[in-house]
Amino acid sequence: MGPATAAAEAALARRAADPLPALRRRDALPLPARLFAQLHALVLTAGLARHSPNFSLLLRLASPLLPVSHRLRLLLSSPLPPTTFLANSLLLASSSSRCLPSALSLYALLFLSSSPPLLRPNAFTYPPLFRAAPPALALALATHSVKFLGAHAASCDRVLGAALLGVFARCGRIASCRRVFDRIAHPDLPAWNALLSAYARLRARDVACATSAADAILELFVRMLSLAIEPNEITLVAVIGACGELGAVSHGVWAHTYAVKRRLAVNCIVATALVEMYAGCGRLDLAEQVFAAASDRDTRCYNAMLHGLAVHGHGRAALSLLDRMHGAGVPVDGVTVLSVMCACAHAGLVDEGLDYFDRMEIEFGIEPRIEHYGCMIDMLSRAGRLNNAEKLIHEMLIVPNAAIYRSLIRACGIHGKLELGEKMIAELMRLEPDDSGNHVLISNFYARTNRWEDAKKARKEMKSMGIDKNPGSSLVDINGVLHEFLVGDKTHPASKEIYTMVEEIETRLIECGRRSSTSSALFDVEEEDKADTLSYHSERLAIAFALIASNPGAPIRIIKNLRVCADCHESAKLVSRVYGREIVMRDRTRFHHFRDGVCSCGDFW
């Protein structure tokens, strides 16, 4: 054996005898670590290290100061045998200090590196890792924890159950979220909030699931209250968002009142949710009151108010609010500019919208996204400037999406631009050949331009491909109870009275000179199935029921999942005049305020 080999073996022997060599060489350590070494020596000599809570605290202090290898040695060299409790303390400290790689390394070394493993994890091992890990990794860890601890573990421990709920909620795994929640015998407030937040994320992310997710939130909230679990601000944000989705203004007002009476913090996040809810329920006046009372308005709060003004057609007010936002020094982001451009589009302020589109990159440093281009093309199309809209499509630095082509096709049908419309149809079908809405839109386009055979052909192609369109539905809030109607719906308990009222409405409108649009009945079925007569579209049934069930003179508020058709739009205008009722209708595109025979959209939507 040579001298070099002998020296190496001697060094290894010294390291084995002294597990913390770096701590002993205090002069080589920075000041915080030197102080920790002194503390460690004091804890050892005083015998305090023989008590788990003391050594646990020491491990937590070590995490931001020492590398992983030293922290592991510190644990293994303790006077106490290594325990899962001490290992969890080290993991908690490592994950809390935002040192995820260190935490994962420690987890692997302590719980996975040997067979059998040095220690066995428990319900407190995983929550710190979940919080520190990004969504994909957290999901993998959650799946691993369920396999390691068993599916029953979440039901036995509230901390683990809430942590798993949080992971599945962040990752959009609503079914997994619900399974974990249902296994918890007596879920506490954090568990309820985690599940409610999961549905809230689903509602915000997936338009197709938004209504069902909002329904689930309100159902869960009722159950929660029945179990005497008091909500907090997190709960109310989810519930308020669901109320806005469903147009359930009565429920939203109750949640707002509850927060005020219980003195819950109506902070910027809650205020933003309230602004979105009231604007989404057609109560722009209440949205403005909440916005004005909010003391710490941030960019998102301003964006919520700007969007509310936009969908209600208040373009000038939105521009004025943006000036106030500038004056307050609140940062502008891409959503801000998009909201202002949408406000200009709905109010016909084309030059102002073009101006903000030109300024967004130069003045605000915001690069246009596909949503900004789509808004511009929609605005130009609404104004009949179809050549400018086509030019912008060719000049875009982003590949156009289907929504852009749909905007231009719809405008081409209105303005009779057959050649341009057919060019856009070819591009749309290249992108989304199987979308039911596209086939209905194409049929409507040909019907508007009197190309009846082509319209019928589009319908036949749709049927031959087995494509079904989404049915139209309308929600109406009567005294805090939501009533949903589908086209030709006869399932409502008051169905007989509703249809009698529909016939009465039609009779009175005909007496006022009303004539239904036959083109809508035959072809303008983007919003409803053509096999049903116009009189039984979902919003007409909702209006008829509201006239029966609500107090005389009370506003009628309707939430519709599709664009309102031309004939129903004309009918709602006349109903507002004949019956002296304000009708506030939110369709897929915007709000329509019908008063005294006139609509706020100016008959173009």
XYZ file of C-alpha atoms in Angstrom, residues 89-488:
400
model
C -38.548 19.021 10.708
C -35.575 19.120 8.366
C -37.815 18.780 5.293
C -40.115 21.526 6.536
C -37.225 23.911 7.014
C -35.676 23.067 3.648
C -38.918 23.541 1.718
C -39.798 26.712 3.627
C -36.486 28.283 2.635
C -37.444 27.813 -1.044
C -34.668 25.242 -1.470
C -36.707 22.588 -3.275
C -33.754 20.569 -4.683
C -32.338 20.254 -1.158
C -35.693 19.157 0.236
C -36.131 16.544 -2.504
C -32.562 15.281 -1.990
C -33.172 14.896 1.736
C -36.460 13.114 1.091
C -34.778 10.651 -1.282
C -31.851 9.999 1.103
C -33.983 9.533 4.198
C -37.001 7.690 2.836
C -36.047 6.045 -0.457
C -32.295 5.377 -0.675
C -32.094 2.012 1.076
C -34.127 -1.158 1.281
C -35.681 -1.174 3.754
C -35.605 2.642 3.907
C -33.891 4.348 6.822
C -37.178 5.990 7.876
C -40.817 5.626 6.949
C -42.743 8.768 5.891
C -45.978 9.759 7.559
C -48.784 12.249 6.907
C -46.559 15.212 7.874
C -43.761 14.329 5.458
C -45.420 15.398 2.214
C -47.296 18.713 2.743
C -44.082 20.825 2.869
C -42.902 19.225 -0.379
C -46.278 19.854 -2.036
C -46.112 23.552 -1.165
C -42.571 23.991 -2.484
C -42.893 21.964 -5.694
C -44.219 23.256 -9.043
C -47.599 21.793 -10.096
C -46.358 18.861 -12.208
C -43.857 17.712 -9.591
C -46.339 18.257 -6.762
C -48.838 16.054 -8.618
C -46.238 13.291 -8.951
C -45.414 13.560 -5.239
C -49.122 13.495 -4.349
C -49.652 10.330 -6.380
C -46.577 8.807 -4.760
C -47.800 9.719 -1.265
C -51.188 8.083 -1.848
C -49.485 4.878 -2.999
C -46.999 4.984 -0.106
C -49.375 5.854 2.732
C -52.572 4.360 1.340
C -55.783 5.996 0.092
C -57.122 6.123 3.665
C -54.318 8.399 4.907
C -56.004 11.620 3.759
C -59.166 10.699 5.662
C -57.170 10.099 8.858
C -55.150 13.305 8.796
C -56.609 16.720 8.020
C -53.249 18.311 7.194
C -52.436 15.708 4.556
C -56.005 15.760 3.234
C -55.989 19.539 2.774
C -52.515 19.376 1.203
C -53.608 16.727 -1.320
C -56.716 18.749 -2.113
C -54.514 21.772 -2.776
C -52.236 19.835 -5.143
C -55.086 18.312 -7.151
C -56.828 21.698 -7.267
C -53.702 23.442 -8.609
C -53.325 20.785 -11.284
C -56.978 20.849 -12.352
C -57.641 17.257 -11.230
C -61.171 17.932 -10.031
C -62.187 14.247 -9.877
C -59.167 13.386 -7.694
C -59.925 16.430 -5.572
C -63.481 15.255 -5.002
C -62.375 11.687 -4.164
C -59.950 12.910 -1.516
C -62.534 15.295 -0.069
C -65.232 12.624 0.124
C -62.879 10.371 2.118
C -62.395 13.000 4.847
C -64.830 12.177 7.655
C -65.145 15.706 9.040
C -63.553 18.187 6.605
C -62.479 21.464 8.160
C -62.479 24.941 6.585
C -59.136 24.526 4.725
C -60.446 21.318 3.126
C -63.679 23.005 2.042
C -61.738 25.960 0.665
C -59.385 23.705 -1.276
C -62.308 21.960 -2.981
C -64.161 25.209 -3.670
C -60.967 26.719 -5.128
C -60.563 23.666 -7.378
C -64.005 24.232 -8.867
C -63.273 27.965 -9.135
C -60.135 27.237 -11.180
C -62.116 24.877 -13.410
C -64.761 27.565 -13.928
C -62.163 30.152 -14.932
C -60.176 27.796 -17.159
C -62.799 25.800 -19.071
C -65.707 27.681 -20.644
C -67.577 24.459 -21.376
C -67.534 23.469 -17.691
C -68.046 26.944 -16.234
C -71.760 26.636 -15.459
C -71.542 23.144 -13.953
C -68.524 24.192 -11.851
C -70.408 27.250 -10.586
C -73.405 25.059 -9.705
C -71.108 22.724 -7.770
C -69.611 25.639 -5.816
C -73.019 26.897 -4.675
C -74.162 23.384 -3.747
C -71.008 22.811 -1.695
C -71.391 26.202 -0.040
C -74.943 25.372 1.084
C -73.699 22.060 2.508
C -70.859 23.820 4.278
C -73.195 26.304 5.952
C -75.566 23.498 6.983
C -72.650 21.902 8.872
C -72.069 25.179 10.785
C -68.641 25.747 9.192
C -68.066 29.487 8.974
C -66.593 30.689 5.666
C -63.670 33.076 5.377
C -62.415 35.377 2.619
C -61.076 32.469 0.528
C -64.483 30.775 0.628
C -66.310 33.933 -0.372
C -64.044 34.636 -3.362
C -64.953 31.223 -4.843
C -68.671 31.654 -4.057
C -68.827 35.218 -5.387
C -67.193 34.098 -8.640
C -69.775 31.326 -9.041
C -72.600 33.823 -8.484
C -71.190 35.994 -11.264
C -71.001 33.023 -13.633
C -74.637 32.061 -13.012
C -75.998 35.588 -12.779
C -77.176 34.747 -9.259
C -77.171 38.317 -8.009
C -79.285 37.501 -4.925
C -76.740 34.931 -3.755
C -73.926 37.361 -4.517
C -75.544 40.131 -2.470
C -75.988 37.658 0.413
C -72.271 36.731 0.290
C -71.306 40.408 0.200
C -73.582 41.194 3.153
C -72.230 38.208 5.081
C -68.656 39.479 4.632
C -69.616 42.935 5.876
C -71.625 41.705 8.876
C -68.949 39.236 9.966
C -66.303 41.919 9.456
C -64.334 39.756 7.090
C -61.599 41.624 5.262
C -62.981 43.016 2.005
C -59.433 43.297 0.699
C -58.380 43.906 -2.881
C -58.921 40.254 -3.849
C -62.455 40.141 -2.424
C -63.285 43.583 -3.868
C -62.122 42.421 -7.311
C -64.314 39.314 -7.056
C -67.295 41.483 -6.078
C -66.713 43.876 -8.989
C -66.547 40.919 -11.412
C -69.660 39.353 -9.876
C -71.847 42.460 -9.912
C -70.754 43.371 -13.445
C -71.388 39.781 -14.560
C -74.880 39.857 -13.043
C -75.810 43.066 -14.864
C -75.545 45.300 -11.773
C -72.884 47.649 -13.059
C -74.043 50.266 -10.545
C -73.142 47.991 -7.614
C -69.849 47.034 -9.261
C -68.942 50.731 -9.455
C -69.888 51.233 -5.799
C -67.615 48.386 -4.657
C -64.803 49.630 -6.897
C -65.090 53.177 -5.556
C -65.016 51.932 -1.942
C -61.954 49.694 -2.431
C -58.951 51.335 -0.786
C -56.100 49.352 -2.353
C -57.032 48.927 -5.994
C -54.415 47.060 -8.015
C -54.135 46.252 -11.733
C -56.485 43.295 -11.503
C -59.136 45.333 -9.710
C -58.984 48.027 -12.393
C -59.108 45.341 -15.090
C -62.275 43.870 -13.563
C -63.988 47.264 -13.639
C -62.745 47.994 -17.170
C -64.056 44.639 -18.407
C -67.427 45.299 -16.753
C -67.695 48.661 -18.498
C -66.675 47.040 -21.792
C -69.288 44.259 -21.866
C -72.006 46.726 -20.867
C -71.077 49.005 -23.788
C -69.731 51.937 -21.741
C -66.763 52.762 -23.962
C -66.255 56.393 -22.928
C -66.415 55.480 -19.238
C -63.764 52.805 -19.795
C -61.433 55.329 -21.458
C -61.988 57.734 -18.570
C -61.204 55.002 -16.022
C -57.991 54.145 -17.849
C -56.912 57.791 -17.491
C -57.604 57.554 -13.744
C -55.594 54.346 -13.600
C -52.649 56.158 -15.231
C -52.992 59.033 -12.799
C -52.936 56.666 -9.812
C -49.710 55.067 -11.044
C -51.246 51.594 -11.320
C -49.350 49.434 -13.855
C -51.076 48.614 -17.147
C -50.873 45.049 -18.472
C -52.122 43.173 -21.521
C -55.534 42.525 -19.949
C -55.957 46.253 -19.302
C -55.367 47.138 -22.944
C -57.575 44.269 -24.134
C -60.442 45.422 -21.908
C -60.168 48.983 -23.209
C -60.060 47.788 -26.821
C -63.146 45.609 -26.223
C -64.904 48.612 -24.713
C -64.103 50.607 -27.852
C -65.344 47.742 -30.046
C -68.698 47.435 -28.253
C -69.214 51.209 -28.247
C -68.203 51.752 -31.878
C -65.131 53.826 -30.911
C -63.011 52.458 -33.735
C -60.424 55.256 -33.961
C -59.833 55.172 -30.198
C -59.429 51.379 -30.280
C -56.932 51.594 -33.142
C -55.016 54.250 -31.232
C -54.601 52.042 -28.156
C -53.591 49.095 -30.324
C -50.848 51.211 -31.895
C -49.703 52.548 -28.519
C -49.678 49.318 -26.525
C -46.203 48.190 -27.574
C -44.541 51.613 -27.839
C -46.006 53.305 -24.773
C -46.833 50.391 -22.471
C -44.205 47.874 -23.588
C -46.877 45.202 -24.147
C -46.486 42.880 -27.115
C -49.837 42.171 -28.828
C -51.186 38.658 -28.273
C -53.748 36.768 -30.327
C -56.538 38.188 -28.129
C -55.569 41.761 -29.015
C -55.525 41.000 -32.742
C -58.868 39.213 -32.428
C -60.404 42.231 -30.685
C -59.117 44.586 -33.375
C -60.470 42.449 -36.199
C -63.814 42.134 -34.426
C -63.956 45.911 -33.967
C -63.109 46.637 -37.609
C -65.598 44.008 -38.762
C -68.390 45.451 -36.607
C -67.734 48.866 -38.177
C -67.941 47.432 -41.703
C -64.235 48.052 -42.384
C -63.751 44.549 -43.718
C -60.843 45.347 -46.035
C -58.913 46.776 -43.093
C -59.728 43.672 -41.060
C -58.473 41.369 -43.837
C -55.316 43.471 -44.194
C -54.611 43.170 -40.480
C -54.978 39.372 -40.668
C -52.275 39.260 -43.363
C -50.000 41.595 -41.368
C -50.296 39.717 -38.060
C -47.095 38.410 -36.544
C -49.116 35.588 -34.964
C -50.931 32.803 -36.806
C -54.682 33.683 -36.787
C -56.996 31.446 -34.784
C -60.535 30.305 -35.535
C -62.151 33.094 -33.493
C -60.620 35.706 -35.796
C -62.021 34.043 -38.905
C -65.431 33.671 -37.262
C -65.615 37.401 -36.520
C -64.923 38.287 -40.124
C -67.312 35.660 -41.542
C -70.140 36.947 -39.365
C -69.495 40.523 -40.501
C -69.265 39.437 -44.154
C -72.739 37.915 -43.843
C -74.122 41.141 -42.363
C -72.490 43.358 -45.002
C -73.044 40.975 -47.932
C -69.346 40.357 -48.719
C -69.708 36.924 -50.323
C -66.237 36.510 -51.845
C -64.309 37.566 -48.729
C -66.608 35.481 -46.540
C -65.947 32.341 -48.561
C -62.185 32.929 -48.322
C -62.477 33.137 -44.548
C -64.710 30.031 -44.468
C -61.976 28.042 -46.224
C -59.450 29.123 -43.590
C -61.849 28.375 -40.734
C -62.621 24.867 -41.966
C -58.911 24.192 -42.379
C -58.439 24.944 -38.671
C -61.617 23.463 -37.133
C -63.467 21.195 -39.567
C -65.433 19.364 -36.858
C -66.666 22.293 -34.743
C -70.479 22.423 -34.699
C -70.590 26.193 -34.228
C -68.543 26.710 -37.390
C -70.996 24.719 -39.514
C -73.935 26.672 -38.090
C -72.084 29.946 -38.713
C -71.428 28.961 -42.340
C -75.086 28.046 -42.841
C -76.098 31.423 -41.415
C -73.622 33.214 -43.657
C -75.086 31.665 -46.803
C -78.639 32.285 -45.587
C -77.874 35.993 -45.005
C -76.460 36.277 -48.524
C -79.489 34.432 -50.017
C -77.431 31.373 -50.993
C -80.088 28.972 -49.741
C -78.752 25.824 -51.393
C -75.308 26.374 -49.900
C -76.927 26.945 -46.505
C -78.799 23.637 -46.761
C -75.615 21.898 -47.914
C -73.749 23.137 -44.835
C -76.536 21.724 -42.665
C -76.465 18.362 -44.407
C -72.697 18.108 -44.040
C -73.038 18.817 -40.344
C -75.626 16.049 -39.921
C -73.682 13.568 -42.052
C -70.625 14.085 -39.828
C -72.708 13.473 -36.717
C -71.971 16.928 -35.313
C -74.422 18.222 -32.726
C -74.632 21.880 -31.737
C -74.741 23.087 -28.173
C -78.330 23.675 -27.050
C -79.312 27.190 -26.067
C -80.059 27.701 -22.385
C -81.078 30.699 -20.279
C -80.896 31.278 -16.521
C -83.156 33.700 -14.680
C -82.911 34.604 -10.976
C -86.329 34.976 -9.301
C -86.243 35.836 -5.588
C -82.924 34.075 -5.088
C -83.907 30.905 -6.972
C -82.225 30.134 -10.311
C -84.470 28.771 -13.051
C -82.919 27.287 -16.193
C -84.729 26.939 -19.522
C -83.678 25.087 -22.658
C -85.164 25.645 -26.088
C -88.714 24.249 -26.189
